[in-house]
Coordinates of C-alpha atoms and ligand atoms in Angstrom, one line a residue:
M7 CA -161.5 151.0 70.1
T8 CA -159.2 152.0 72.8
M9 CA -158.5 155.0 75.1
L10 CA -155.2 156.5 76.1
Y11 CA -154.5 156.8 79.8
S12 CA -153.4 160.3 79.1
R13 CA -157.1 161.1 78.4
L14 CA -158.0 160.1 81.7
V15 CA -155.1 161.9 83.4
E16 CA -156.1 165.0 81.5
T17 CA -159.5 164.9 83.2
Y18 CA -157.9 164.0 86.6
Q19 CA -155.9 167.2 86.4
K20 CA -158.8 169.4 85.6
I21 CA -160.8 167.8 88.4
E22 CA -158.0 168.5 90.8
G23 CA -158.0 172.1 89.6
T24 CA -161.6 172.9 90.5
T25 CA -163.8 172.8 93.5
K26 CA -167.1 173.3 91.6
R27 CA -169.2 170.2 91.5
L28 CA -170.9 171.3 88.2
E29 CA -167.6 171.7 86.6
I30 CA -166.5 168.3 87.8
T31 CA -169.7 166.7 86.4
K32 CA -169.1 168.4 83.0
L33 CA -165.5 167.1 82.8
L34 CA -166.7 163.6 83.6
V35 CA -169.5 163.9 81.0
D36 CA -167.0 164.8 78.3
L37 CA -164.8 161.9 79.3
L38 CA -167.6 159.3 79.5
K39 CA -168.9 160.4 76.0
E40 CA -165.6 159.5 74.5
T41 CA -165.1 156.3 76.4
P42 CA -165.6 153.0 74.5
A43 CA -168.5 151.0 75.9
D44 CA -166.4 147.9 76.7
I45 CA -164.1 149.8 79.1
I46 CA -166.5 152.2 80.6
D47 CA -166.6 150.2 83.8
K48 CA -162.7 150.4 84.1
V49 CA -162.8 154.1 83.5
V50 CA -165.5 154.5 86.2
Y51 CA -163.7 152.4 88.8
L52 CA -160.3 154.1 88.0
T53 CA -161.7 157.5 88.5
Q54 CA -162.7 156.5 92.0
G55 CA -159.3 155.1 92.6
K56 CA -160.3 151.5 92.5
L57 CA -160.6 148.5 90.3
Y58 CA -163.7 146.9 91.4
P59 CA -166.9 147.6 93.3
D60 CA -166.2 148.0 97.0
Y61 CA -168.1 145.0 98.1
L62 CA -165.5 142.8 96.5
G63 CA -163.0 144.1 99.0
I64 CA -160.2 144.1 96.4
E65 CA -157.7 147.0 97.2
I66 CA -154.7 147.9 95.2
G67 CA -152.8 149.5 98.1
I68 CA -149.2 148.7 97.3
A69 CA -146.9 149.6 100.2
E70 CA -145.1 152.9 100.1
K71 CA -141.7 151.2 100.5
L72 CA -142.4 149.1 97.3
A73 CA -143.5 152.1 95.2
I74 CA -140.2 153.9 96.3
K75 CA -138.2 150.8 95.2
A76 CA -140.1 150.8 91.7
L77 CA -139.5 154.6 91.4
A78 CA -135.8 154.2 92.2
I79 CA -135.5 151.5 89.4
V80 CA -137.2 153.6 86.8
S81 CA -135.7 157.1 87.6
A82 CA -132.1 155.7 88.6
V83 CA -132.4 157.8 91.8
K84 CA -131.4 156.3 95.1
E85 CA -134.1 155.2 97.4
P86 CA -133.3 157.7 100.3
R87 CA -133.5 160.6 98.0
I88 CA -136.9 159.6 96.8
A89 CA -138.0 159.2 100.4
D90 CA -136.7 162.7 101.0
E91 CA -138.6 164.0 98.0
Y92 CA -141.7 162.3 99.2
K93 CA -141.3 163.8 102.7
R94 CA -140.8 167.3 101.2
R95 CA -143.9 167.0 99.0
G96 CA -146.0 164.9 101.1
D97 CA -147.2 162.8 98.2
L98 CA -145.4 160.1 96.5
G99 CA -147.3 160.8 93.3
D100 CA -146.0 164.4 93.2
A101 CA -142.5 163.1 94.0
A102 CA -142.8 160.6 91.1
E103 CA -143.8 163.3 88.6
A104 CA -140.8 165.5 89.8
L105 CA -138.3 162.8 89.7
L106 CA -139.3 161.6 86.2
A107 CA -139.5 165.2 84.8
G108 CA -135.9 165.5 84.5
K109 CA -135.4 162.1 82.9
T110 CA -135.7 161.6 79.1
Q111 CA -137.2 158.3 78.7
V112 CA -136.4 157.8 75.1
G113 CA -136.8 154.3 73.9
L114 CA -139.1 153.4 76.8
R115 CA -141.9 155.4 75.6
N116 CA -142.4 154.5 72.0
E117 CA -145.8 153.2 72.9
R118 CA -148.4 155.2 74.8
L119 CA -150.1 153.7 77.8
T120 CA -153.7 152.8 77.3
V121 CA -156.5 152.6 80.0
E122 CA -156.7 148.8 79.6
E123 CA -152.9 148.4 80.1
V124 CA -152.9 150.6 83.2
Y125 CA -155.9 148.6 84.5
T126 CA -154.4 145.3 83.8
I127 CA -151.2 146.0 85.6
L128 CA -152.9 147.5 88.6
D129 CA -155.1 144.4 88.7
R130 CA -152.1 142.1 88.8
I131 CA -150.5 144.2 91.7
A132 CA -153.8 144.0 93.5
K133 CA -154.2 140.2 93.1
S134 CA -150.6 139.1 93.6
S135 CA -150.2 137.4 97.0
G136 CA -148.1 134.8 98.6
P137 CA -144.4 134.0 98.1
G138 CA -142.7 136.1 95.5
S139 CA -145.5 138.7 95.5
V140 CA -143.3 141.4 96.7
E141 CA -140.9 141.2 93.8
S142 CA -143.8 140.7 91.4
K143 CA -145.5 143.9 92.7
I144 CA -142.3 146.0 92.3
R145 CA -141.8 144.4 88.8
Q146 CA -145.4 145.4 87.7
L147 CA -145.2 149.0 89.1
T148 CA -141.7 149.4 87.6
S149 CA -143.2 148.4 84.2
L150 CA -146.1 150.7 84.5
I151 CA -144.1 153.7 85.5
S152 CA -141.5 153.1 83.0
K153 CA -144.1 153.4 80.2
A154 CA -145.7 156.5 81.8
S155 CA -145.1 160.2 81.1
P156 CA -144.3 162.1 84.3
I157 CA -147.9 163.2 84.8
E158 CA -149.2 159.8 84.2
A159 CA -146.7 158.4 86.7
K160 CA -148.1 160.8 89.2
Y161 CA -151.6 159.4 89.0
A162 CA -150.6 155.9 88.4
T163 CA -148.5 156.0 91.6
R164 CA -151.3 157.4 93.6
T165 CA -153.7 154.8 92.3
A166 CA -151.3 152.1 93.0
L167 CA -151.0 153.3 96.6
G168 CA -154.7 153.3 96.8
R169 CA -154.6 157.1 97.3
L170 CA -156.0 158.7 94.1
R171 CA -158.4 160.7 96.2
L172 CA -160.1 162.8 93.5
G173 CA -163.1 162.9 95.6
V174 CA -165.6 161.9 92.8
A175 CA -168.6 160.8 94.7
D176 CA -171.0 158.0 93.5
M177 CA -173.8 160.6 92.9
T178 CA -171.5 162.8 90.7
L179 CA -170.7 159.9 88.5
L180 CA -174.3 158.9 88.2
D181 CA -175.1 162.4 87.2
A182 CA -172.3 162.4 84.7
L183 CA -173.4 159.0 83.2
A184 CA -177.1 160.3 83.0
H185 CA -176.0 163.3 81.0
A186 CA -173.3 161.6 78.8
L187 CA -175.3 158.4 78.0
A188 CA -178.9 158.9 78.8
R189 CA -181.4 161.7 78.9
G190 CA -179.8 163.7 81.6
K191 CA -181.8 164.5 84.8
E192 CA -184.8 162.7 83.6
S193 CA -182.9 159.4 83.6
K194 CA -181.1 159.9 86.9
P195 CA -183.8 157.9 89.0
L196 CA -183.4 155.0 86.7
L197 CA -179.6 155.0 87.1
E198 CA -179.9 155.4 90.8
Q199 CA -182.3 152.6 91.1
A200 CA -179.9 150.4 89.1
Y201 CA -176.9 151.4 91.3
N202 CA -178.9 150.9 94.5
R203 CA -179.8 147.4 93.4
S204 CA -176.3 146.4 92.4
S205 CA -173.9 148.6 94.4
D206 CA -171.7 148.6 91.3
L207 CA -171.2 151.8 89.4
G208 CA -169.0 150.1 86.8
F209 CA -171.7 147.6 86.1
V210 CA -174.4 150.1 85.8
A211 CA -172.3 152.2 83.4
R212 CA -171.5 149.3 81.2
A213 CA -175.1 148.2 81.1
L214 CA -176.1 151.7 80.1
A215 CA -173.3 152.1 77.6
S216 CA -174.0 148.8 75.9
G217 CA -177.8 148.5 76.2
G218 CA -178.9 152.0 76.4
I219 CA -181.7 153.2 78.8
D220 CA -183.8 150.2 78.1
A221 CA -181.1 148.0 79.8
L222 CA -181.6 150.1 82.9
R223 CA -185.4 149.7 82.7
S224 CA -185.0 146.0 82.8
F225 CA -182.2 146.0 85.3
K226 CA -182.4 143.0 87.6
V227 CA -181.3 142.4 91.0
T228 CA -178.6 139.7 90.9
V229 CA -177.6 137.1 93.6
G230 CA -173.9 138.0 94.5
R231 CA -174.3 141.7 94.0
P232 CA -175.3 143.4 97.2
I233 CA -178.5 145.6 97.3
R234 CA -177.9 148.9 99.1
P235 CA -179.9 148.6 102.3
M236 CA -183.2 150.3 102.9
L237 CA -182.8 152.7 105.9
A238 CA -185.4 154.0 108.6
E239 CA -186.4 157.4 109.9
R240 CA -186.6 157.9 113.6
L241 CA -189.5 159.0 115.8
S242 CA -190.1 158.7 119.5
D243 CA -193.9 159.2 119.7
P244 CA -196.1 156.1 119.0
Q245 CA -199.1 158.3 118.2
E246 CA -196.9 160.2 115.5
I247 CA -195.5 156.9 114.2
L248 CA -199.0 155.6 113.5
E249 CA -200.1 158.8 111.9
K250 CA -197.1 158.6 109.5
M251 CA -198.2 155.0 108.7
N252 CA -201.8 156.0 108.0
G253 CA -203.0 154.3 111.1
R254 CA -201.9 150.8 110.4
A255 CA -198.4 149.1 110.4
A256 CA -196.3 146.2 111.2
A257 CA -194.2 146.5 114.2
E258 CA -191.1 144.3 114.6
Y259 CA -188.6 143.7 117.3
K260 CA -185.5 145.7 116.6
Y261 CA -182.8 143.3 117.4
D262 CA -179.6 144.6 118.5
G263 CA -177.0 142.9 116.4
L264 CA -175.4 143.0 112.9
R265 CA -177.4 143.6 109.8
I266 CA -176.8 140.7 107.4
Q267 CA -177.8 140.6 103.6
A268 CA -177.5 137.0 102.8
H269 CA -177.2 135.8 99.2
L270 CA -178.0 132.1 98.6
S271 CA -177.2 130.3 95.3
N272 CA -177.6 126.5 95.3
R273 CA -176.0 126.2 98.7
K274 CA -173.4 128.8 98.2
V275 CA -173.8 131.6 100.8
T276 CA -172.4 135.1 100.6
L277 CA -173.1 137.5 103.4
F278 CA -172.7 141.2 103.3
S279 CA -172.8 143.8 106.1
R280 CA -174.8 147.0 106.4
R281 CA -171.9 148.7 104.6
L282 CA -171.8 145.9 102.1
E283 CA -168.6 144.5 103.1
N284 CA -168.2 140.8 102.3
I285 CA -168.4 139.1 105.8
T286 CA -169.0 135.6 104.6
D287 CA -165.9 134.2 106.2
Q288 CA -166.8 135.6 109.7
F289 CA -170.0 133.6 110.0
P290 CA -169.5 129.9 108.9
D291 CA -172.2 129.1 111.4
L292 CA -174.7 131.2 109.4
H293 CA -173.9 129.2 106.3
I294 CA -175.0 126.1 108.0
L295 CA -178.1 127.7 109.5
L296 CA -179.2 129.1 106.2
N297 CA -178.4 125.9 104.2
Q298 CA -180.4 123.9 106.5
G299 CA -183.2 126.3 107.2
I300 CA -184.0 127.8 103.9
V301 CA -186.1 126.1 101.3
G302 CA -185.3 127.1 97.8
G303 CA -182.5 127.8 95.4
E304 CA -181.6 131.4 94.6
L305 CA -182.4 134.2 97.0
I306 CA -181.5 137.3 98.9
L307 CA -182.7 138.0 102.3
E308 CA -182.0 140.3 105.2
G309 CA -181.9 139.7 108.8
E310 CA -180.2 140.7 112.0
A311 CA -177.6 138.4 113.5
V312 CA -177.7 138.5 117.2
P313 CA -175.4 136.8 119.7
V314 CA -177.2 134.3 121.9
D315 CA -176.3 132.5 125.1
P316 CA -175.8 128.8 124.0
S317 CA -177.2 127.4 127.2
T318 CA -180.3 129.5 127.7
G319 CA -181.0 130.7 124.2
E320 CA -181.2 134.4 125.5
L321 CA -180.1 137.3 123.4
L322 CA -176.9 138.9 124.4
P323 CA -175.4 142.4 123.9
F324 CA -174.4 143.2 120.4
Q325 CA -170.7 143.9 121.3
L326 CA -170.3 140.2 121.5
V327 CA -170.9 139.6 117.8
S328 CA -168.8 142.5 116.8
Q329 CA -165.9 140.5 118.2
R330 CA -166.2 138.2 115.3
R331 CA -164.4 140.8 113.1
G332 CA -160.9 140.2 112.2
R333 CA -160.1 137.4 114.6
K334 CA -160.0 134.6 112.2
Y335 CA -157.8 132.2 114.1
E336 CA -160.0 132.4 117.2
L337 CA -163.2 132.2 115.2
E338 CA -163.9 128.5 116.0
K339 CA -163.8 129.2 119.7
T340 CA -165.9 132.3 119.5
I341 CA -168.5 130.5 117.4
Q342 CA -168.8 127.9 120.0
E343 CA -168.8 130.2 122.9
I344 CA -171.0 133.0 121.5
P345 CA -173.2 131.5 118.6
V346 CA -175.5 133.9 116.7
A347 CA -179.1 133.6 115.8
L348 CA -180.5 135.1 112.7
F349 CA -183.7 136.9 112.6
A350 CA -184.8 137.4 109.0
F351 CA -186.8 140.5 108.3
D352 CA -187.0 140.9 104.5
L353 CA -186.9 139.1 101.3
L354 CA -185.5 140.8 98.4
Y355 CA -185.1 138.3 95.7
N356 CA -186.3 134.7 95.1
N357 CA -185.8 132.4 92.1
G358 CA -186.0 135.0 89.4
V359 CA -188.5 137.3 91.1
D360 CA -187.3 140.7 92.2
Y361 CA -189.0 141.2 95.5
T362 CA -187.8 144.6 96.0
Q363 CA -190.6 145.8 93.8
L364 CA -193.3 144.1 95.8
E365 CA -195.0 145.6 98.8
F366 CA -193.9 144.5 102.3
P367 CA -196.7 142.3 103.4
R368 CA -196.1 140.1 100.3
R369 CA -192.3 140.0 101.0
R370 CA -192.9 139.0 104.6
E371 CA -195.4 136.3 103.6
A372 CA -193.1 134.8 101.0
L373 CA -190.2 135.0 103.5
A374 CA -192.2 133.1 106.1
K375 CA -192.8 130.3 103.6
L376 CA -189.1 129.9 102.9
I377 CA -187.9 129.6 106.4
R378 CA -187.9 126.3 108.4
R379 CA -187.9 128.1 111.8
N380 CA -185.8 126.8 114.6
E381 CA -184.1 128.2 117.8
R382 CA -181.4 129.9 115.8
L383 CA -183.1 130.8 112.7
D384 CA -186.4 132.7 112.8
L385 CA -188.5 135.5 111.5
S386 CA -188.2 138.8 113.2
R387 CA -191.1 138.9 115.8
Q388 CA -193.9 140.9 114.2
I389 CA -197.4 142.1 115.0
I390 CA -199.8 144.3 113.2
V391 CA -200.6 147.4 115.1
T392 CA -203.4 150.1 114.9
K393 CA -203.1 151.7 118.3
P394 CA -200.3 153.6 120.1
E395 CA -200.8 151.4 123.3
Q396 CA -200.1 148.3 121.2
L397 CA -196.7 149.9 120.3
D398 CA -195.9 150.6 123.9
D399 CA -196.8 147.2 125.0
F400 CA -194.9 145.5 122.3
M401 CA -191.9 147.8 123.0
Q402 CA -191.8 146.5 126.6
Q403 CA -191.8 143.0 125.4
A404 CA -189.1 143.7 122.9
V405 CA -186.8 145.3 125.6
A406 CA -187.6 142.5 128.0
D407 CA -186.4 140.0 125.3
G408 CA -183.2 141.8 124.9
C409 CA -184.0 144.0 122.0
E410 CA -183.4 147.8 121.7
G411 CA -186.7 148.9 120.5
L412 CA -189.1 148.4 117.6
M413 CA -189.0 148.8 113.7
I414 CA -192.4 150.1 112.5
K415 CA -192.9 149.2 108.9
S416 CA -195.4 150.5 106.3
V417 CA -197.9 147.9 105.1
R418 CA -199.3 150.1 102.3
P419 CA -199.5 149.2 98.7
D420 CA -196.4 151.5 98.1
S421 CA -194.3 149.8 100.7
T422 CA -191.7 148.4 98.2
Y423 CA -188.2 147.9 99.3
K424 CA -186.5 151.3 98.8
A425 CA -182.9 150.2 98.3
G426 CA -180.3 152.7 99.4
A427 CA -182.9 155.2 100.7
R428 CA -183.8 156.5 104.2
G429 CA -187.5 157.1 104.3
W430 CA -190.8 156.9 106.2
G431 CA -191.5 153.4 105.0
W432 CA -189.5 152.2 108.1
I433 CA -189.4 154.0 111.4
K434 CA -187.2 153.1 114.3
Y435 CA -188.7 153.6 117.7
K436 CA -186.0 153.2 120.3
R437 CA -186.1 153.4 124.0
E438 CA -185.5 156.9 125.0
Y439 CA -182.7 156.3 127.4
K440 CA -179.7 154.3 127.7
S441 CA -177.4 154.4 130.6
E442 CA -175.0 152.3 132.4
M443 CA -176.0 150.6 135.6
Q444 CA -173.6 151.8 138.1
D445 CA -174.2 149.5 141.0
T446 CA -174.4 145.8 141.5
V447 CA -177.6 144.4 143.1
D448 CA -178.1 141.5 145.4
L449 CA -180.8 139.3 144.2
V450 CA -182.5 136.1 145.6
V451 CA -182.7 132.9 143.6
V452 CA -186.4 131.9 143.3
G453 CA -186.4 129.6 140.4
A454 CA -184.3 128.1 137.8
F455 CA -184.4 126.9 134.1
A456 CA -182.9 123.6 132.8
G457 CA -179.6 124.0 130.9
R458 CA -179.3 122.9 127.3
G459 CA -176.3 122.0 125.3
R460 CA -173.0 122.4 127.3
R461 CA -175.1 123.1 130.3
G462 CA -177.2 120.1 130.1
G463 CA -177.7 118.6 133.6
T464 CA -177.2 121.9 135.3
Y465 CA -179.1 125.2 135.4
G466 CA -179.1 127.2 132.3
A467 CA -180.4 130.4 134.0
L468 CA -181.8 131.4 137.3
L469 CA -184.8 133.4 138.1
L470 CA -183.8 136.2 140.4
A471 CA -186.0 138.5 142.6
A472 CA -185.7 141.7 144.7
Y473 CA -187.2 141.8 148.1
D474 CA -190.5 143.9 148.6
E475 CA -190.3 145.0 152.2
K476 CA -193.9 146.3 152.3
D477 CA -195.6 143.1 151.4
D478 CA -192.8 140.8 152.6
V479 CA -192.6 139.0 149.2
F480 CA -189.9 138.6 146.4
R481 CA -190.6 140.0 143.0
T482 CA -188.8 138.9 139.9
A483 CA -186.3 141.1 138.3
C484 CA -184.5 139.1 135.7
K485 CA -183.6 135.7 134.3
C486 CA -179.7 135.4 134.6
G487 CA -177.6 132.9 132.6
S488 CA -174.4 134.9 132.2
G489 CA -171.3 135.1 134.3
F490 CA -171.5 131.4 135.7
K491 CA -168.3 129.4 135.3
D492 CA -168.4 125.7 135.1
E493 CA -167.5 125.3 138.8
D494 CA -170.4 127.8 139.6
L495 CA -172.8 125.7 137.8
A496 CA -171.7 122.6 139.8
K497 CA -171.8 124.5 143.0
L498 CA -175.2 125.9 142.3
L499 CA -176.7 122.5 141.8
E500 CA -175.4 121.4 145.1
I501 CA -176.3 124.7 147.1
L502 CA -179.8 124.9 145.6
E503 CA -180.7 121.3 146.2
K504 CA -181.7 122.1 149.8
Y505 CA -184.1 125.0 148.7
K506 CA -185.8 123.0 145.9
I507 CA -189.7 122.7 146.1
N508 CA -192.2 121.5 143.4
H509 CA -194.3 124.6 143.1
R510 CA -193.7 128.4 143.3
H511 CA -193.1 129.5 146.8
A512 CA -196.0 131.5 148.4
R513 CA -193.7 134.5 149.0
V514 CA -192.6 134.6 145.3
D515 CA -194.5 136.9 142.9
S516 CA -193.7 135.8 139.4
K517 CA -195.5 135.9 136.0
I518 CA -192.8 133.6 134.6
V519 CA -193.0 129.9 135.2
A520 CA -189.7 128.4 136.1
D521 CA -188.7 124.7 135.5
T522 CA -187.6 124.4 139.1
W523 CA -188.8 126.6 142.1
F524 CA -186.9 127.3 145.3
V525 CA -187.6 128.5 148.8
P526 CA -186.1 132.1 148.7
G527 CA -182.7 131.6 150.4
L528 CA -179.6 132.1 148.3
V529 CA -178.6 135.6 147.5
L530 CA -176.3 136.4 144.5
E531 CA -174.6 139.6 143.4
V532 CA -175.5 140.6 139.9
I533 CA -174.8 143.5 137.5
G534 CA -176.7 144.5 134.4
A535 CA -176.5 147.0 131.6
E536 CA -179.4 149.1 132.9
I537 CA -182.8 148.9 134.3
T538 CA -185.8 148.8 131.9
L539 CA -189.5 148.6 132.0
S540 CA -190.8 145.1 131.6
P541 CA -194.1 143.4 130.9
I542 CA -193.0 140.1 132.4
H543 CA -191.2 140.9 135.7
T544 CA -193.0 141.9 138.9
C545 CA -190.4 143.9 140.5
G546 CA -191.9 147.4 141.0
L547 CA -195.0 146.5 139.1
N548 CA -197.2 149.5 138.3
S549 CA -194.8 151.9 140.0
I550 CA -193.6 153.6 136.9
R551 CA -196.2 152.7 134.4
P552 CA -199.4 150.7 134.8
G553 CA -198.9 147.1 133.9
A554 CA -195.2 147.3 133.7
G555 CA -192.5 146.0 136.1
L556 CA -188.9 146.7 136.2
A557 CA -186.2 144.4 135.0
I558 CA -182.4 144.3 134.8
R559 CA -181.2 144.1 131.3
F560 CA -178.3 141.8 130.3
P561 CA -177.8 140.6 134.0
R562 CA -174.5 138.9 134.8
F563 CA -173.4 137.0 137.9
T564 CA -170.3 138.8 139.3
G565 CA -169.1 135.6 141.0
K566 CA -170.0 136.7 144.5
Y567 CA -172.2 134.4 146.6
R568 CA -173.7 136.7 149.3
T569 CA -174.1 133.9 151.7
E570 CA -173.8 136.4 154.6
K571 CA -177.0 137.9 153.5
S572 CA -180.4 136.6 154.3
P573 CA -183.0 136.9 151.4
E574 CA -184.6 139.8 153.4
D575 CA -181.2 141.6 153.2
A576 CA -181.3 141.5 149.4
T577 CA -181.8 144.6 147.2
T578 CA -185.4 145.8 147.6
T579 CA -187.8 146.6 144.9
K580 CA -187.9 150.2 146.2
E581 CA -184.2 150.5 145.7
I582 CA -184.6 149.2 142.2
I583 CA -187.4 151.8 141.5
E584 CA -185.1 154.5 142.7
M585 CA -182.2 153.3 140.6
Y586 CA -184.6 153.4 137.6
R587 CA -185.6 156.9 138.4
S588 CA -182.0 158.2 138.9
Q589 CA -181.0 156.5 135.7
L590 CA -183.7 158.6 133.9
K591 CA -182.6 161.7 135.7
K592 CA -179.1 161.2 134.7
L593 CA -180.1 160.7 131.1
S594 CA -182.1 163.9 131.0
E595 CA -179.1 165.8 132.5
T596 CA -176.8 164.4 129.9
K597 CA -179.5 165.4 127.3
S598 CA -179.6 168.9 128.5
V599 CA -175.8 169.2 128.7
E600 CA -175.6 168.0 125.2
A601 CA -178.2 170.4 124.1
A602 CA -176.4 173.4 125.8
Ligands
ATP11 P1 -179.3 153.3 110.1 O1 -179.1 151.8 109.8 O2 -180.8 153.7 110.1 O3 -178.5 154.1 109.4 P2 -178.0 152.6 112.5 O4 -176.9 151.9 111.7 O5 -177.4 153.5 113.6 O6 -178.9 153.4 111.7 P3 -180.1 151.8 114.0 O7 -180.4 153.1 114.3 O8 -179.8 150.9 115.2 O9 -178.9 151.5 113.0 O10 -181.3 151.1 113.2 C1 -181.3 150.4 112.0 C2 -180.9 149.0 112.1 O11 -181.7 148.1 112.9 C3 -181.0 148.2 110.8 O12 -179.9 148.7 110.0 C4 -180.8 146.8 111.2 O13 -179.5 146.4 111.3 C5 -181.4 146.8 112.6 N1 -182.6 146.0 112.8 C6 -183.0 145.2 113.8 N2 -184.0 144.5 113.7 C7 -184.7 144.9 112.5 C8 -185.9 144.7 111.9 N3 -186.8 143.8 112.4 N4 -186.0 145.2 110.7 C9 -185.2 146.1 110.1 N5 -184.0 146.4 110.7 C10 -183.7 145.7 111.9

């Protein structure tokens, strides 16, 4: 059984002629009913202007110039005229139709184009690369257009350019499939479920067409096919969050990185982004981490990849990991300078068991057993909460550790992994404000932490404090490991030598225990992303909220040694409290401007 391309084109024309969704669905239902089971996937992909599911990243996208060349060959019209025609009509497909309309293609069209044929040629175009590929693409497209009727040429050209743009959404196709091949509306949830667990409409269509509704009922998650991610709702009141969760929930650090869905199959690692793009090649370091740190054969897990400072292990701003994108040749360097840590937060599949169907506590428990935790591969930090205060405290810790808030997750029996859905099973609880720190601050070095890796033998990070005039003490505001060049590290070892003592100085107020302590003396200039509440720093303790101090988030040494300043000239805790307040004020102003 076969299907003519003209049948597809007839549907395309009608779809373009209407704006009514119901009518589009009806047209698709008619088409799909007539489509043989073994090519239904191709019909589905082609109707969306593609050849494969998006996650494979295979695009047809022939260049306009090449398409014009092919059209010139078939129509015997000169290229500049085709370019003019294109300019006039604004669409090369329309131009192709017009150019070929005048031509009689006797002899060329004794056979009519089938869907398979069109698909195969487009596939060759999509996959040809390397030397000679330009000629090969022109040849392929020429052969396709020469066999096409003018109207077929219009759609084939558009598809080859990657610009079919019929606007048939995933949900419309799922609707149409449900009506054409299953029990209509009633079957839609099953189809959606299969789609959410495979991200592949063609695959779902083919399973349904060949195995019927039962094939969808037993549809399995497969390693290699990404699962559409579960998404969270958002709330800003801890009390409300707990009520939504029936009074008990798992709270996790919300890491500020890149969501990664990792598929492992006998040491082969495939990584997908939040948008299900294949990003395997951008994270060779994650392959190693996962292969060394995960026990077991075939599995799918999700986690957040966060950039870390290699010498201190501290989390760094998300932007640093986004630089991994598209810079292949510099990848090696970036990996060394800014490695990532992976915090796994969910398990979706493991050796034949579809974990998406199990409740969250069971998934988490199984995940914990699979991971050999180390500095760079760990579980997302989690506690079980029943009180709003616990959420607030945990939030402060999360922010102090470089996270952007919390993810609160349901632990009820119905807490399965809801692929592709945003729901109340997960709630994101972010800090209410976010604003840039405008000014630098001058802080006093009161302690230090030993460096690791490349910074072995020097300091990995310094413990910095602000001056509290009232009590004449120094209260800690951050641990700073960024912004130091190699020469700074050497210089600091030397300068700080004379301040070294073997215990915390009596004028230093710190909850953190440093590896090395100093007499407060050296002042450094630092800039951060913002000032946040902190459970571990003592600067401004209790001034904003009981039990909380203030910290500088993502602090970075500017390169300036403020040797002209005595430690008592450093930025005061009072100033930092003021900076925090003005930050909040600025935020509420921005909010009211936005609201107006
Ligand atoms: P959304 O993903 O909800 O559409 P978004 O892309 O703007 O929104 P956020 O609002 O920052 O993302 O929040 C959701 C994201 O938080 C997740 O997609 C995931 O990348 C990240 N995340 C960090 N830590 C966790 C965690 N412990 N559990 C789940 N997601 C986490």
